[in-house]
Tab-separated table of C-alpha atoms and ligand atoms in Angstrom:
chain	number	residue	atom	x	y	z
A	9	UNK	CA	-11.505	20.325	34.350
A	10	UNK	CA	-13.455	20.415	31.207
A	11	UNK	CA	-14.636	17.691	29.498
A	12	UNK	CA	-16.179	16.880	25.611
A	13	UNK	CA	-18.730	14.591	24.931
A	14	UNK	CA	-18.963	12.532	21.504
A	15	UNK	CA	-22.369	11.772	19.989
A	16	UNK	CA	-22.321	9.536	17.115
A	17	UNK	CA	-25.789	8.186	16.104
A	18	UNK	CA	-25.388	5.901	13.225
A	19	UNK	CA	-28.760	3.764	11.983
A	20	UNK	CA	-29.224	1.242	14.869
A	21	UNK	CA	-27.005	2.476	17.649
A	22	UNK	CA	-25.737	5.596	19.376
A	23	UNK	CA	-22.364	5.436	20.425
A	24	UNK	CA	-21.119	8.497	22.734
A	25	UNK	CA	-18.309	8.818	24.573
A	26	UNK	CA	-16.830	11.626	27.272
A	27	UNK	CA	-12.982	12.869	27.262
A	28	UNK	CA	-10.969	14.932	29.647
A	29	UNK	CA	-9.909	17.955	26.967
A	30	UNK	CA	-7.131	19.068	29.769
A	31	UNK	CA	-4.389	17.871	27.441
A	32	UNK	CA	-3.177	18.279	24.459
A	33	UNK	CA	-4.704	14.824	23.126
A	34	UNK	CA	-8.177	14.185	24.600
A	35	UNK	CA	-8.546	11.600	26.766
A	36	UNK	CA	-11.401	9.052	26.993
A	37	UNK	CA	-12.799	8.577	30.465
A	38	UNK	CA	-15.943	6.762	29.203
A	39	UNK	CA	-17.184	5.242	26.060
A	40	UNK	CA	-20.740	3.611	25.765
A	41	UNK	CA	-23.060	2.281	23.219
A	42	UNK	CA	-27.165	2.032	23.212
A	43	UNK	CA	-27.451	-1.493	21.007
A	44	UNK	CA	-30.108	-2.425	18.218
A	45	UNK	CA	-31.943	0.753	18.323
A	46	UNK	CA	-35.150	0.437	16.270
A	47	UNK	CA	-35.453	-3.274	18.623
A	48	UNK	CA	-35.117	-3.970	22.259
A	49	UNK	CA	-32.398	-1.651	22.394
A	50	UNK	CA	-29.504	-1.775	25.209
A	51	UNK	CA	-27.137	0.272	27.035
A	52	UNK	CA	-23.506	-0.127	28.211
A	53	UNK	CA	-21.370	1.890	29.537
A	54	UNK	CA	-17.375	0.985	29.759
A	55	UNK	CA	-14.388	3.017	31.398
A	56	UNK	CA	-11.276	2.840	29.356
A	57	UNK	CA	-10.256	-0.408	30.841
A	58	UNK	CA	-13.304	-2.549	29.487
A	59	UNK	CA	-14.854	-2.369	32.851
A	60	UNK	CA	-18.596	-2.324	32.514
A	61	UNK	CA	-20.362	0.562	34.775
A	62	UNK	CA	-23.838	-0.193	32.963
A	63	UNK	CA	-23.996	-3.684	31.412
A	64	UNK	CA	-26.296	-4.397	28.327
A	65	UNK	CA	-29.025	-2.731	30.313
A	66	UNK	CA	-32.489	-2.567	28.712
A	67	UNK	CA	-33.291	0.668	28.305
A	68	UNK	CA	-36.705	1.642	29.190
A	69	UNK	CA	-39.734	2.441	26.119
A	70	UNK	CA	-42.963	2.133	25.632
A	71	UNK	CA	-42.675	-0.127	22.103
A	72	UNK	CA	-39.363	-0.392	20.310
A	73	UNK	CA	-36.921	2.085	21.510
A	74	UNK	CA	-35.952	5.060	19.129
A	75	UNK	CA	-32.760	7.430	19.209
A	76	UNK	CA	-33.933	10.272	21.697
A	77	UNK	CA	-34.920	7.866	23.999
A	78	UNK	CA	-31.454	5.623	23.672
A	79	UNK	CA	-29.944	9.881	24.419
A	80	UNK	CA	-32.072	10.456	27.172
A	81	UNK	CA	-30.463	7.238	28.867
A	82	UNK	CA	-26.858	7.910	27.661
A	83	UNK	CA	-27.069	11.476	29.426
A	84	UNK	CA	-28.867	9.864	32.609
A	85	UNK	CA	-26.266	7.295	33.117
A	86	UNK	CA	-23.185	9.347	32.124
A	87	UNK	CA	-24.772	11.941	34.877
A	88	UNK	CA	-25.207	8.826	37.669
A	89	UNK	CA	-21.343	7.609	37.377
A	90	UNK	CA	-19.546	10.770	36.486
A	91	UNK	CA	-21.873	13.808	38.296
A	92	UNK	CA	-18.373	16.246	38.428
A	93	UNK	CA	-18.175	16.037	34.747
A	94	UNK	CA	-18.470	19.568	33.091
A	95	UNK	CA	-18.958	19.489	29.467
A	96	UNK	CA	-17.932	22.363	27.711
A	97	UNK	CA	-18.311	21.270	24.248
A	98	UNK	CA	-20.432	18.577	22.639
A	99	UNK	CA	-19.030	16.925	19.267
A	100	UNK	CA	-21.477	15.417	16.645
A	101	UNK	CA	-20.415	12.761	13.909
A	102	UNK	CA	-23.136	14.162	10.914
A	103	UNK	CA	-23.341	12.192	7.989
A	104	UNK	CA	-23.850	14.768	5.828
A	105	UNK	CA	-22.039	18.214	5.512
A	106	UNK	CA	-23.067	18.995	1.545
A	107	UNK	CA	-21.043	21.102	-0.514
A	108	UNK	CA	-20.453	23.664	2.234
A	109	UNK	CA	-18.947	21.840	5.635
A	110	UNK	CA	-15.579	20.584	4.517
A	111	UNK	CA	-14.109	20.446	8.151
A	112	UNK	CA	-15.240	20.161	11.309
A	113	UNK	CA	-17.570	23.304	12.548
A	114	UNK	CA	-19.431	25.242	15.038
A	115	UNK	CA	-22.774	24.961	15.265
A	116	UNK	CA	-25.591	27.090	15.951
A	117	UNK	CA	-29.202	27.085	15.161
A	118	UNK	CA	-29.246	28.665	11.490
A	119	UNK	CA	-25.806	25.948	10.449
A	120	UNK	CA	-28.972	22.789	11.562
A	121	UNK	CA	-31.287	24.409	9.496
A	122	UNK	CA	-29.237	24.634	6.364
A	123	UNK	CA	-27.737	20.688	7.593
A	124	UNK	CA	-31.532	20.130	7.408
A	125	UNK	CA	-32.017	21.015	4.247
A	126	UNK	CA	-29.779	17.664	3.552
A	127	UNK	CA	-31.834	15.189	5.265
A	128	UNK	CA	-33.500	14.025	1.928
A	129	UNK	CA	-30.042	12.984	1.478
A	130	UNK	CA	-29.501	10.863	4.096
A	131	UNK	CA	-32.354	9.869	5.665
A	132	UNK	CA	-31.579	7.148	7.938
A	133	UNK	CA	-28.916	8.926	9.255
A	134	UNK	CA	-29.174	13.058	9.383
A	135	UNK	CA	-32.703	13.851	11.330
A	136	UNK	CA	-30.992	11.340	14.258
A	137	UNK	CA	-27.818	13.656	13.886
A	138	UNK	CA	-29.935	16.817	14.167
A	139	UNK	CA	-31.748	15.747	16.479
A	140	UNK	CA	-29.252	14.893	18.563
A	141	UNK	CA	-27.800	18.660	18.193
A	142	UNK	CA	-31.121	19.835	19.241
A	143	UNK	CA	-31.310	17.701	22.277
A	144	UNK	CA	-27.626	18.519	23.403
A	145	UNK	CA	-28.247	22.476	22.843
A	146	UNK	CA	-31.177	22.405	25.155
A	147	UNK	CA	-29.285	19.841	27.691
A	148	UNK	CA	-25.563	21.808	27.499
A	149	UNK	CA	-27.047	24.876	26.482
A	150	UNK	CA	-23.906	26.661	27.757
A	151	UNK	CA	-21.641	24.280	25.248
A	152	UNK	CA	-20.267	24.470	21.856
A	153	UNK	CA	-21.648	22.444	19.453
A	154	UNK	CA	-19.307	21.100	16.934
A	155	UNK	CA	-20.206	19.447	14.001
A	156	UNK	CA	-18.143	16.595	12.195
A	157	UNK	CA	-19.178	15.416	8.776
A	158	UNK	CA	-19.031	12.311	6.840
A	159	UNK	CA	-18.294	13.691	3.852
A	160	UNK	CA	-15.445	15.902	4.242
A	161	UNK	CA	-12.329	13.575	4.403
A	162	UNK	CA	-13.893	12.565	0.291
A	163	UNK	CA	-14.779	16.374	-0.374
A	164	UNK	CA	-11.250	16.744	-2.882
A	165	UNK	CA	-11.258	13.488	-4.824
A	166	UNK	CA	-10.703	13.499	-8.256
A	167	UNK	CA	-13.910	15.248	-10.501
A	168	UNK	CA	-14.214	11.540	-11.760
A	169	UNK	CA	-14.805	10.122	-8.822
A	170	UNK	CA	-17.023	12.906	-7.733
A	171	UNK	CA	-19.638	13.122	-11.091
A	172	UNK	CA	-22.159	11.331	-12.265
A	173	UNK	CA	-22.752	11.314	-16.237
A	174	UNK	CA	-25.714	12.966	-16.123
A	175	UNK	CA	-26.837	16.222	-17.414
A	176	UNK	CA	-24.198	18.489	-16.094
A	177	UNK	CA	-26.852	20.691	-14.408
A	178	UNK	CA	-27.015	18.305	-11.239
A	179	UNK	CA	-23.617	18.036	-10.891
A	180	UNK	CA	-23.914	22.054	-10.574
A	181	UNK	CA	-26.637	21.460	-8.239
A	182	UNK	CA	-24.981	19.237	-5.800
A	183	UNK	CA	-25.535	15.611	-7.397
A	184	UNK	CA	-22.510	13.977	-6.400
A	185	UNK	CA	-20.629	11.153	-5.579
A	186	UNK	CA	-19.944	12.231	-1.928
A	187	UNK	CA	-18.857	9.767	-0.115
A	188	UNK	CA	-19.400	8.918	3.373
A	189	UNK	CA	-17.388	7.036	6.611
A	190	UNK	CA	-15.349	9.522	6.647
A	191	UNK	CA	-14.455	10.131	10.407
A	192	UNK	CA	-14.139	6.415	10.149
A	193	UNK	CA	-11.807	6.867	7.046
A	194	UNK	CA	-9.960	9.839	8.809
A	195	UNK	CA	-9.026	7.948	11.962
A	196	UNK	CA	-7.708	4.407	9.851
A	197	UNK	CA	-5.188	7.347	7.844
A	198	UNK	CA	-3.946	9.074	11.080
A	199	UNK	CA	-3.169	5.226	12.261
A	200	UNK	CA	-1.681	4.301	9.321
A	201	UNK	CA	0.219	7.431	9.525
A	202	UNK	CA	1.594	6.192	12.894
A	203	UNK	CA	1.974	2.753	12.973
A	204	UNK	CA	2.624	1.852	9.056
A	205	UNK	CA	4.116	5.118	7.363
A	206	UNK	CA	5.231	3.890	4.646
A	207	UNK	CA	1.454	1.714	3.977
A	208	UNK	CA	0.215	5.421	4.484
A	209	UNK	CA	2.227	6.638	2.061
A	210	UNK	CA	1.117	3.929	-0.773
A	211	UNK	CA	-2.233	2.876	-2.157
A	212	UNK	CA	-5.259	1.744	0.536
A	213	UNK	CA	-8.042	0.069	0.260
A	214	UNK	CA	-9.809	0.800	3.878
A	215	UNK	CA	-13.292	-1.303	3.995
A	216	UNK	CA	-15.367	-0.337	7.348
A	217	UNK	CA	-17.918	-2.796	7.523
A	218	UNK	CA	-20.591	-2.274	9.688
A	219	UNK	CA	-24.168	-2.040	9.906
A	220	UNK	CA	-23.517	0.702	7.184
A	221	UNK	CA	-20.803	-0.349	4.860
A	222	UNK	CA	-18.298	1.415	2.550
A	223	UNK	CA	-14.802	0.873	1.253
A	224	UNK	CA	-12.681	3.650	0.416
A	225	UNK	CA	-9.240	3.922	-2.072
A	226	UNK	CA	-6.435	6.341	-0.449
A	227	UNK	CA	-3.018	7.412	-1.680
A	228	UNK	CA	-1.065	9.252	0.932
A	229	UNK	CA	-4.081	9.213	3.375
A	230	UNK	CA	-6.722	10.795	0.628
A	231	UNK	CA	-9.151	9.805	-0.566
A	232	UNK	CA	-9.339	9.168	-4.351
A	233	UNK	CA	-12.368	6.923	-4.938
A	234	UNK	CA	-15.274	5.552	-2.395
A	235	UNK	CA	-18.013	3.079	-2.981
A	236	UNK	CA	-20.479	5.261	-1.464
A	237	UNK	CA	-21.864	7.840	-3.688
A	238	UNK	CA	-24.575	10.868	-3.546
A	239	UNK	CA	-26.202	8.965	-0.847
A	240	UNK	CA	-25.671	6.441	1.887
A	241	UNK	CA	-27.139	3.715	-0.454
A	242	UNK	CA	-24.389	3.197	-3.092
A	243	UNK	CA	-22.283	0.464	-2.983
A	244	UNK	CA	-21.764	-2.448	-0.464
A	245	UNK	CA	-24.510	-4.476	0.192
A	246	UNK	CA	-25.310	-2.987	4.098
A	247	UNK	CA	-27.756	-4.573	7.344
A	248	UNK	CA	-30.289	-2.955	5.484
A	249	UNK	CA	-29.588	-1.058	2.876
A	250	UNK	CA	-29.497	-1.999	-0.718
A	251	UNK	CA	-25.854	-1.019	-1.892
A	252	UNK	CA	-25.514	-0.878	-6.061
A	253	UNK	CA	-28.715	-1.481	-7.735
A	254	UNK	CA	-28.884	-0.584	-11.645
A	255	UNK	CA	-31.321	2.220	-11.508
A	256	UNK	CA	-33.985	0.585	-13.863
A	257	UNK	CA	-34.700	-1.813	-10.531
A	258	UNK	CA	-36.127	1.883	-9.346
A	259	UNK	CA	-37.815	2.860	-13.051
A	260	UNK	CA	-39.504	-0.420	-12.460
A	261	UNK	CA	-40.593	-0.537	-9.101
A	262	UNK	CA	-42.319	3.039	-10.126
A	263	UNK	CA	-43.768	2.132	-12.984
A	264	UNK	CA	-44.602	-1.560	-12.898
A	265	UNK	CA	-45.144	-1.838	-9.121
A	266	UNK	CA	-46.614	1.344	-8.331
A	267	UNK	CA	-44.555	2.239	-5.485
A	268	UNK	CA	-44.168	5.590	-4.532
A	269	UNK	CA	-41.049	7.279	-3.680
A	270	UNK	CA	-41.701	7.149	0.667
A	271	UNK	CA	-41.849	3.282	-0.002
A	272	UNK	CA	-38.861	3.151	-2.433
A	273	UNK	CA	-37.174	4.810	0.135
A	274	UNK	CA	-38.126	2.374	3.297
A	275	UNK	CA	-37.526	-0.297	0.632
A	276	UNK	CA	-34.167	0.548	0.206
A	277	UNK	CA	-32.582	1.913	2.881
A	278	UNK	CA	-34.794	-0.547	5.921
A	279	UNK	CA	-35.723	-3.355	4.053
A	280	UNK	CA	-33.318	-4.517	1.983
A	281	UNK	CA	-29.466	-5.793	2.307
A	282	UNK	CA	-28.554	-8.303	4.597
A	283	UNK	CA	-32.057	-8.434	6.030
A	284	UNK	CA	-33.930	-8.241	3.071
A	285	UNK	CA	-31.905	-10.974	0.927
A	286	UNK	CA	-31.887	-13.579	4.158
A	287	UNK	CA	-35.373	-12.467	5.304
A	288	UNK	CA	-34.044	-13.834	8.767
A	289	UNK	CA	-31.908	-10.432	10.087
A	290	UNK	CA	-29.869	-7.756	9.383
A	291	UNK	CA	-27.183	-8.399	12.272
A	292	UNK	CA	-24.320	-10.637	10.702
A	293	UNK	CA	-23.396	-12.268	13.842
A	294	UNK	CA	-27.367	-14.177	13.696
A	295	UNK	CA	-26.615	-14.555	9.749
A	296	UNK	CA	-23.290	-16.589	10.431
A	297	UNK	CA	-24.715	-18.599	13.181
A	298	UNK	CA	-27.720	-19.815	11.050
A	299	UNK	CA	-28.256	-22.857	9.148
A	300	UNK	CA	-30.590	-21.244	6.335
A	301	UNK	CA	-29.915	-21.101	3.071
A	302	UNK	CA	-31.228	-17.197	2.772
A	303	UNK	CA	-28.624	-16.377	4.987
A	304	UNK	CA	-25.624	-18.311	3.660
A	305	UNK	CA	-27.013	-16.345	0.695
A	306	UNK	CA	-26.740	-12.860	1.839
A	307	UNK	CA	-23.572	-13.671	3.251
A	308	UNK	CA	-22.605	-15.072	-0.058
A	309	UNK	CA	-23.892	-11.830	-1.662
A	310	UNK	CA	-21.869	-9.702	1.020
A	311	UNK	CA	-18.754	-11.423	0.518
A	312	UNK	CA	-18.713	-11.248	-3.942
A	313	UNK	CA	-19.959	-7.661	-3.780
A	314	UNK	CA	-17.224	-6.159	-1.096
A	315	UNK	CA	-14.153	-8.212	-3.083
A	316	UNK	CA	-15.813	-6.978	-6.114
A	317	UNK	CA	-15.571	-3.410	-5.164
A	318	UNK	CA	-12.160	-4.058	-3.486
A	319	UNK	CA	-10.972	-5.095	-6.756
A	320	UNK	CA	-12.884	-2.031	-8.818
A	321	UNK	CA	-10.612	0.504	-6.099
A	322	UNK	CA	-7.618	-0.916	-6.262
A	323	UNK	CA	-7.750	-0.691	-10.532
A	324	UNK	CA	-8.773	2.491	-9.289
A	325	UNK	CA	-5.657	3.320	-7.227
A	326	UNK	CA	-3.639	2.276	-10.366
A	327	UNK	CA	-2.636	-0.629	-7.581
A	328	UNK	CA	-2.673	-2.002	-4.305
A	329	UNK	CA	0.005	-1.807	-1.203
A	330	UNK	CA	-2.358	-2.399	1.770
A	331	UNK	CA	-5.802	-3.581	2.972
A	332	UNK	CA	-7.639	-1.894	6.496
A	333	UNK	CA	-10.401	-3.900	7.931
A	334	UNK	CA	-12.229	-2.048	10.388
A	335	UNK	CA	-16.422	-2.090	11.541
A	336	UNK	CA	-18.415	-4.307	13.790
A	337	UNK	CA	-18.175	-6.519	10.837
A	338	UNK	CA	-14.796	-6.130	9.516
A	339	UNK	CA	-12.915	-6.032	13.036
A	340	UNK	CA	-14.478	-9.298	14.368
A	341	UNK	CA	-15.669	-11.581	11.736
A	342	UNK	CA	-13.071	-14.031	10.285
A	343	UNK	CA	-15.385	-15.499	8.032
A	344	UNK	CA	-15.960	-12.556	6.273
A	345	UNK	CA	-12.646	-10.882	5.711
A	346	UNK	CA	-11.519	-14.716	4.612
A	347	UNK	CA	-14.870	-14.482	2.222
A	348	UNK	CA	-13.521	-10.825	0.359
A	349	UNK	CA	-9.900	-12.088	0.477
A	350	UNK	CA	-10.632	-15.609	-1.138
A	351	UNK	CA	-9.463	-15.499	-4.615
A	352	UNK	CA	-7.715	-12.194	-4.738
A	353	UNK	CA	-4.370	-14.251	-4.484
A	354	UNK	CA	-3.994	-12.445	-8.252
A	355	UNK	CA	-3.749	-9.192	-6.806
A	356	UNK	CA	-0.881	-9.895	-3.794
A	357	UNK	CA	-3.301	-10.541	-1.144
A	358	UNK	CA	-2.468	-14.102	0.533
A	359	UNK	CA	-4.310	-14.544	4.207
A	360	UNK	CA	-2.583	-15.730	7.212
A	361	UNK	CA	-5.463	-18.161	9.116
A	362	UNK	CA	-4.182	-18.319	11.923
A	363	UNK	CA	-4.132	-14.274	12.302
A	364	UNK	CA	-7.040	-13.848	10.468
A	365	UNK	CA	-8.674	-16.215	13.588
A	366	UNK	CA	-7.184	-14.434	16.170
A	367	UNK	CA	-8.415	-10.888	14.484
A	368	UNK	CA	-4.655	-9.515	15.167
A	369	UNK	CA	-3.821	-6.522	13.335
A	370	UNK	CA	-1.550	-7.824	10.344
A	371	UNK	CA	-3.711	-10.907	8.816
A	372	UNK	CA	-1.801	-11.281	5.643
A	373	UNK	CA	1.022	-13.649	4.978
A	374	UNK	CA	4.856	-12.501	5.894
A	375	UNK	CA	5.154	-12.988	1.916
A	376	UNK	CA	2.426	-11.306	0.389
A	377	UNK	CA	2.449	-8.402	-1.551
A	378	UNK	CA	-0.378	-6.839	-0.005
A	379	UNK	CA	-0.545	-6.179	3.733
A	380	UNK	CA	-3.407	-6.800	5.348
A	381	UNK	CA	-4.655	-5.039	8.359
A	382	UNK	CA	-7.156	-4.917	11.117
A	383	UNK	CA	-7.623	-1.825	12.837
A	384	UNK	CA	-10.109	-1.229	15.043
A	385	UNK	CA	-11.501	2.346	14.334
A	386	UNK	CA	-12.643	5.403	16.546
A	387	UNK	CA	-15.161	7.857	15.200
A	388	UNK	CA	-14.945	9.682	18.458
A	389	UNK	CA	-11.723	10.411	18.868
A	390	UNK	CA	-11.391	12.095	15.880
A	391	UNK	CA	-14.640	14.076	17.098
A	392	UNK	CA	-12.889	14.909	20.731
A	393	UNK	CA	-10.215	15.868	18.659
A	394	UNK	CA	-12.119	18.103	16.315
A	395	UNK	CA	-13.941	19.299	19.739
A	396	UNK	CA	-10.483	20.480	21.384
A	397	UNK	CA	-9.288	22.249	18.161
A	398	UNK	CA	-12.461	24.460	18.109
A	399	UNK	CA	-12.925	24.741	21.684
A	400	UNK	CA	-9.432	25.546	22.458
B	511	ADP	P1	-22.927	0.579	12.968
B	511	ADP	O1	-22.773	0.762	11.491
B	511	ADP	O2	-24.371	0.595	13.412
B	511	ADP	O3	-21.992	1.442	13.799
B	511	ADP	P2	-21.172	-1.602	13.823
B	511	ADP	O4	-19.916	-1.047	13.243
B	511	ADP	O5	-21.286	-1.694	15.302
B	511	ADP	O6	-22.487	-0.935	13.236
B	511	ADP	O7	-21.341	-3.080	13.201
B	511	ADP	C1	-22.477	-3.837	13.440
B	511	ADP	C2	-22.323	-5.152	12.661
B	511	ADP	O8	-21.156	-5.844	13.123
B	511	ADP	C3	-23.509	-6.087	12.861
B	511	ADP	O9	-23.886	-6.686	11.633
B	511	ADP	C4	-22.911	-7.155	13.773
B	511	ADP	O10	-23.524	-8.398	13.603
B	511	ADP	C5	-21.477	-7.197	13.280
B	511	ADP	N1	-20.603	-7.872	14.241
B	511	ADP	C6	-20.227	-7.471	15.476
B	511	ADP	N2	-19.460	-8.430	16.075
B	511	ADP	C7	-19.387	-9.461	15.190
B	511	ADP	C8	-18.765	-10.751	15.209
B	511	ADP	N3	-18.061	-11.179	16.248
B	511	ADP	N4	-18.898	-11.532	14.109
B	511	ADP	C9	-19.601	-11.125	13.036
B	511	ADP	N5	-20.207	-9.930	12.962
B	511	ADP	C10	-20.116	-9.107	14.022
């Protein structure tokens, strides 16, 4: 029997999963998650009834644990409960795919070199992506490696949503408004296709809110417009990452402060966000359950800034039929979908509470013009899936 495994290492966790490719749709046997990389990091390791086979276990490191180390015990515990598995092909999510990787692809040593050249692009995200192809081509050397980007499902919006106004020579050069979430983005679609066709069919605003953050406007299941832009930055207010700033915050901090661009960069993308407006955390579970002001702040901030944007897609999707929730964030917290949806009674969205509590998948009102969703999404099936088209 052969089998895929599913890496997807996003900025504080690495979620993997393995799937039985003998069918036409890949099955998951396993899904797990190392927790709070970058902090006392954690594995767990479910079959797909929820049962726990490793539960919340520290995982082992010298300081604070870092990505190859949360891999390292991934591949030692998915060896200890499954030893027959035989993986044949290993799927990557990879934030960043460029110009060049509009679909998923197989990789092989020269395609990580030129993904490489990207990772000024993404920094939080691509090295751990890379590096997690390197460690699975030395660990399945015998596997094909198949990379899934980001960036693709946005690659054919509209030039309007895809330039900057700056001197057209960038835009040549790759300056773009790229757009990322995309396996994210491309699983919520496929759903939609399934369970609400004819939501699929109209105008979507799709907000996955996680530790990263982005909202995304579809018609038909495309994408037309995302708040993300030429980097992973743009946008939503994230854990710990800036979203929109007006680009003389970064003339300043050059010029006035004296920063240079490394501590711009750990500024923005590490220190700022959630984390960096509460000063308390950049998990919005310990935000909600605090009593400081900081953090009623950031949540404030989180809350104005994604109904904001919500509204700024929707004028761009020349209206709105339906709203997906999906992310840590955006599948579990009440609070926070009811903070976006507060006061966009204007544009057909009316909450139900009691189905906004209960997180079920239709939150809005039986008589409201916008449906409201919450679907729970699944990066790595639409990896496995990617993995059994290539590998087939
Ligand atoms: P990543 O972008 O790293 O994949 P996730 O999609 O797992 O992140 O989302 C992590 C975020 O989801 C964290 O801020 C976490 O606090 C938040 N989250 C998870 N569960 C809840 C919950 N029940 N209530 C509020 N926030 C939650």
């Amino acid at each position: 029997m052969a089998h895929a495994l599913t890496l997807n290492a996003g900025s504080s966790s690495l979620k993997f999963g393995l799937f039985d490719l003998s069918a036409a749709e890949p099955k998951v046997i396993a899904n797990g998650k190392a927790d709070r990389i970058g902090g006392a990091a954690t594995l767990t390791l479910k079959n797909p009834d929820g049962v726990r086979l490793v539960d919340a276990s520290p995982i082992p490191a010298e300081g604070v644990v870092d990505h190859h180390e949360a891999l390292t015990a991934a591949l030692r515990a998915l060896t200890d409960h499954f030893p027959k598995a035989r993986i044949v092909t290993v799927g990557h999510r990879i934030v960043h795919g460029g110009l060049d990787y509009t679909g998923p692809t197989l990789l092989d040593e020269k395609s990580v070199e030129k993904l490489a050249e990207l990772e000024p692009f993404a920094p939080l995200h691509q090295p751990h992506n890379l590096a997690a192809v390197r460690a699975a081509m030395t660990a399945f050397p015998q596997a094909a490696q198949v990379g899934c980007f980001d960036t693709a499902f946005h690659r054919n919006h509209p030039f309007v949503n895809d330039v900057f106004a700056l001197p057209r020579a960038y835009y040549d050069k790759g300056v773009r408004r790229y757009g990322f979430h995309g396996l994210s983005y491309d699983y919520i679609a496929g759903e939609l296709a399934r369970i609400a066709p004819q939501l699929h069919a109209g105008r979507v605003v799709v907000a996955h809110l996680g530790n990263g953050a982005s909202m995304c406007g579809m018609k038909a299941g495309r994408s037309m417009a995302s708040s993300m832009g030429f980097s992973a930055l743009d946008g939503l207010p994230m854990g710990t990452r800036c979203g929109q700033v007006d680009p003389g915050v970064l003339l300043y901090l050059m010029q006035q402060e004296g920063l240079s661009a490394d501590e711009i960069t750990r500024l923005l993308y590490t220190e700022s966000g959630l984390l960096g407006l509460s000063g308390l955390s950049n998990d919005m579970r310990i935000l909600q359950s605090s009593d400081s002001e900081e953090a009623q702040q950031a949540i404030d901030y989180f809350t104005f800034r994604a109904r904001r944007e919500l509204g700024g897609l929707a004028a761009a999707l020349e209206g709105l039929d339906g709203v997906v929730f999906c992310g840590g964030i955006g599948e579990n917290s009440s609070l926070i979908r009811d903070g976006i949806c507060a006061g966009l009674s204007w544009i057909g969205i009316e909450i139900d509470a009691a189905a906004n509590a209960a997180n079920a998948s239709v939150i809005s009102t039986d008589t409201a013009q916008v449906t409201v969703m919450v679907i729970p999404t699944d990066e790595e099936i639409v990896i496995a899936r990617a993995c059994a088209a290539l590998t087939s």
